[in-house]
Structures are given as structure tokens and as C-alpha cells.
Amino acid sequence: MREEPLKVFPTPKGEPIHVLALGAHADDLELGCGATLLRLHYNLDALIHYVVFCDHFCRRKDRPEGINRENEMQESAKLLGCHSVKTDYGYLDTEFPRWWREIQQKVEKLCTEQEAQNHGRKFDLVLAPRLDDNHQDHVVVAQAAAREAPFHARALWHYEIKQRGQDR
């Protein structure tokens, strides 16, 4: 038996909430807010839009051969009940700061597309990394969300990704 739905986001009767989940890399959403996404999906029938900005191969200067994470991300998004998946931006790991303006514009575009496709309805919730994260790529995504959410969403929640040591 399903639990009584959470009353966090009142919506028109029978309407699901719309959630934009933003991650810098493969597995950021799963590690940072996977349980929240599952709860939103199962308790509120949320329409979750899963977005990851890093390329599928997670290439870095010190690992040019990369690791293909596309299938892993697609399967994970499916298990989390995501309505749509966007993972083809192709930004290189650790190099997001040089593309911060472009990433911010992409977040704005995602939000305006949501509004255009849903008769002006904004996202009910945006999930993004914390602004004080120690990984520079996470911070860029967090800043983009913090800038755009006040105009295009009813709420912004930040998630934390526990990391060991410092990223380069």
C-alpha cells in the first residue's frame, strides 16, 4: 500500500510535480539525491527530468581513454523513475569552470522549454549540488541552478556528495 503523498508541493488535482535534477557527472544524482528522487517518484508520481553535463566517457586529461558511463546512467535514471534523460552535453570532467556561462545558459534553456511545453508551468523543484561543494564542476552546476531557479522553479534543494580527499 502506498503512503499518503507528501504535501510539500500542492499541484492541481491529479497533476504530478515536475522536477529538474541537475548533476555534473555520472552518478552525482544517484549519490547526492537518489533516495529523494525515488521518494518523489513513488510518493508523488513526479515527472523527473534527469540532466548530467559531463560527457558519457568521463574523460580527463590524465585519463584520455575514458570510461563509458552512458549505459550506466540510462539504467540508473530508469530505476529512479525519471521521465526524461539528458546526458549528451559533453563537458570534460574538471573543466566546467571555463564553460560556466554556457552551462548556465543550458540550465535556463531547460527551464524555459519546460514552461513552453507545459503552458507556462514552472518546475516545482530543482535539485542541484551544494554551492559550497569542493569539486569545481559541482559548484558551476550549483551556481547555474541558484541563478535560474528563482525565475523558473517553485523550490530549489541542494544535495551533498560526500567525497574523500580533495579533487584536482
XYZ file of N, CA and C in Angstrom, residues 63-142:
240
model
N 43.227 10.810 -17.933
C 42.612 9.547 -18.354
C 41.946 9.739 -19.717
N 42.728 9.988 -20.762
C 42.130 10.299 -22.067
C 41.321 9.155 -22.662
N 41.590 7.919 -22.246
C 40.827 6.787 -22.794
C 39.403 6.760 -22.258
N 39.182 7.337 -21.085
C 37.848 7.462 -20.514
C 37.220 6.152 -20.090
N 36.050 6.284 -19.510
C 35.237 5.152 -19.064
C 33.826 5.433 -19.572
N 33.252 4.514 -20.344
C 31.924 4.743 -20.885
C 30.872 4.526 -19.796
N 30.163 5.591 -19.441
C 29.158 5.522 -18.385
C 27.742 5.692 -18.936
N 27.570 5.791 -20.255
C 26.254 6.061 -20.827
C 25.220 5.014 -20.421
N 25.524 3.738 -20.614
C 24.552 2.695 -20.268
C 24.227 2.709 -18.777
N 25.246 2.938 -17.964
C 25.051 3.003 -16.516
C 24.106 4.146 -16.145
N 24.305 5.313 -16.766
C 23.441 6.463 -16.461
C 22.007 6.209 -16.912
N 21.833 5.649 -18.093
C 20.494 5.390 -18.613
C 19.739 4.400 -17.710
N 20.416 3.334 -17.318
C 19.786 2.324 -16.465
C 19.451 2.909 -15.097
N 20.355 3.692 -14.567
C 20.128 4.306 -13.264
C 18.928 5.250 -13.308
N 18.860 6.078 -14.341
C 17.747 7.017 -14.482
C 16.428 6.260 -14.584
N 16.450 5.147 -15.276
C 15.246 4.320 -15.407
C 14.821 3.783 -14.032
N 15.774 3.284 -13.264
C 15.471 2.759 -11.933
C 14.933 3.841 -10.991
N 15.399 5.071 -11.199
C 14.947 6.185 -10.367
C 13.590 6.734 -10.819
N 13.059 6.190 -11.895
C 11.748 6.612 -12.377
C 11.761 7.921 -13.143
N 12.891 8.245 -13.763
C 12.997 9.523 -14.468
C 12.162 9.531 -15.742
N 11.510 10.646 -15.975
C 10.643 10.848 -17.124
C 11.455 11.136 -18.384
N 12.515 11.921 -18.247
C 13.387 12.223 -19.380
C 14.833 12.236 -18.899
N 15.729 11.953 -19.829
C 17.155 11.869 -19.513
C 17.927 12.668 -20.554
N 18.757 13.583 -20.078
C 19.604 14.377 -20.970
C 21.027 14.252 -20.450
N 21.867 13.588 -21.229
C 23.238 13.347 -20.771
C 24.259 13.608 -21.871
N 23.886 14.335 -22.885
C 24.782 14.443 -24.034
C 25.447 15.807 -24.205
N 25.717 16.497 -23.112
C 26.342 17.806 -23.234
C 27.831 17.735 -23.548
N 28.536 16.744 -23.019
C 29.928 16.516 -23.400
C 30.981 17.408 -22.773
N 30.702 18.042 -21.649
C 31.740 18.837 -20.990
C 32.727 17.895 -20.320
N 33.997 18.246 -20.357
C 35.032 17.384 -19.792
C 35.116 17.546 -18.279
N 35.349 16.430 -17.618
C 35.498 16.392 -16.164
C 36.581 17.370 -15.735
N 36.336 18.107 -14.709
C 37.208 19.103 -14.075
C 37.357 20.392 -14.880
N 36.687 20.524 -16.012
C 36.855 21.722 -16.847
C 35.583 22.569 -16.954
N 34.609 22.341 -16.088
C 33.364 23.104 -16.146
C 33.558 24.609 -15.937
N 34.494 25.054 -15.063
C 34.607 26.498 -14.846
C 34.843 27.300 -16.125
N 35.535 26.725 -17.068
C 35.771 27.501 -18.298
C 34.526 27.573 -19.173
N 33.505 26.784 -18.855
C 32.254 26.774 -19.619
C 31.065 27.218 -18.771
N 31.305 27.922 -17.670
C 30.231 28.232 -16.729
C 29.087 28.998 -17.369
N 29.384 29.969 -18.228
C 28.315 30.758 -18.846
C 27.447 29.883 -19.755
N 28.078 29.018 -20.509
C 27.348 28.123 -21.404
C 26.473 27.142 -20.612
N 27.000 26.627 -19.525
C 26.227 25.705 -18.678
C 25.030 26.435 -18.070
N 25.244 27.641 -17.643
C 24.153 28.438 -17.091
C 23.065 28.666 -18.143
N 23.467 28.949 -19.371
C 22.500 29.149 -20.451
C 21.729 27.858 -20.743
N 22.386 26.722 -20.615
C 21.703 25.444 -20.849
C 20.667 25.174 -19.757
N 20.988 25.521 -18.522
C 20.001 25.357 -17.434
C 18.810 26.281 -17.690
N 19.077 27.506 -18.086
C 17.977 28.420 -18.394
C 17.119 27.871 -19.535
N 17.751 27.324 -20.564
C 17.014 26.767 -21.692
C 16.143 25.584 -21.256
N 16.671 24.710 -20.408
C 15.875 23.593 -19.888
C 14.619 24.114 -19.189
N 14.779 25.168 -18.421
C 13.652 25.730 -17.676
C 12.636 26.388 -18.605
N 13.098 27.153 -19.573
C 12.155 27.813 -20.475
C 11.457 26.801 -21.379
N 12.130 25.733 -21.744
C 11.479 24.671 -22.525
C 10.373 24.008 -21.707
N 10.626 23.792 -20.435
C 9.607 23.223 -19.534
C 8.372 24.111 -19.536
N 8.587 25.399 -19.389
C 7.464 26.335 -19.332
C 6.710 26.370 -20.656
N 7.429 26.344 -21.764
C 6.789 26.384 -23.084
C 5.957 25.122 -23.342
N 6.456 23.980 -22.904
C 5.773 22.710 -23.155
C 4.620 22.462 -22.188
N 4.573 23.209 -21.106
C 3.558 22.961 -20.069
C 2.738 24.200 -19.754
N 2.429 24.978 -20.770
C 1.534 26.134 -20.648
C 1.958 27.094 -19.544
N 3.240 27.388 -19.484
C 3.756 28.345 -18.514
C 4.063 27.773 -17.143
N 3.820 26.489 -16.960
C 4.083 25.881 -15.648
C 5.581 25.716 -15.424
N 6.043 26.224 -14.305
C 7.462 26.130 -13.953
C 7.756 24.777 -13.313
N 9.034 24.471 -13.174
C 9.401 23.299 -12.389
C 8.944 23.533 -10.958
N 8.439 22.484 -10.337
C 8.070 22.588 -8.933
C 9.310 22.522 -8.048
N 10.307 21.781 -8.515
C 11.518 21.580 -7.721
C 12.723 21.421 -8.633
N 13.820 22.069 -8.267
C 15.118 21.853 -8.903
C 16.043 21.282 -7.846
N 16.725 20.197 -8.189
C 17.730 19.588 -7.310
C 19.100 19.819 -7.930
N 20.050 20.303 -7.136
C 21.390 20.624 -7.642
C 22.414 20.434 -6.525
N 23.697 20.324 -6.898
C 24.741 20.211 -5.865
C 24.765 21.453 -4.970
N 25.425 21.324 -3.834
C 25.575 22.450 -2.909
C 26.530 23.492 -3.486
N 26.283 24.737 -3.150
C 27.137 25.832 -3.613
C 28.534 25.775 -3.015
N 28.674 25.150 -1.839
C 29.979 25.095 -1.182
C 30.684 23.751 -1.389
N 30.295 23.014 -2.405
C 30.937 21.729 -2.719
C 32.417 21.979 -3.023
N 33.266 20.989 -2.766
C 34.688 21.202 -3.033
C 35.101 20.809 -4.448
N 34.179 20.330 -5.274
C 34.510 19.996 -6.664
C 34.045 21.140 -7.555
N 34.957 21.683 -8.323
C 34.659 22.860 -9.131
C 33.518 22.625 -10.129
N 33.385 21.440 -10.680
C 32.299 21.161 -11.620
C 30.943 21.205 -10.920
N 30.876 20.680 -9.703
C 29.635 20.704 -8.941
C 29.224 22.143 -8.635
N 30.205 22.968 -8.309
C 29.922 24.366 -7.977
C 29.336 25.101 -9.182
N 29.852 24.854 -10.367
C 29.334 25.513 -11.574
C 27.866 25.144 -11.788
N 27.526 23.877 -11.639
C 26.132 23.438 -11.806
C 25.263 24.043 -10.695
N 25.776 24.070 -9.474
C 25.029 24.660 -8.355
C 24.762 26.143 -8.600
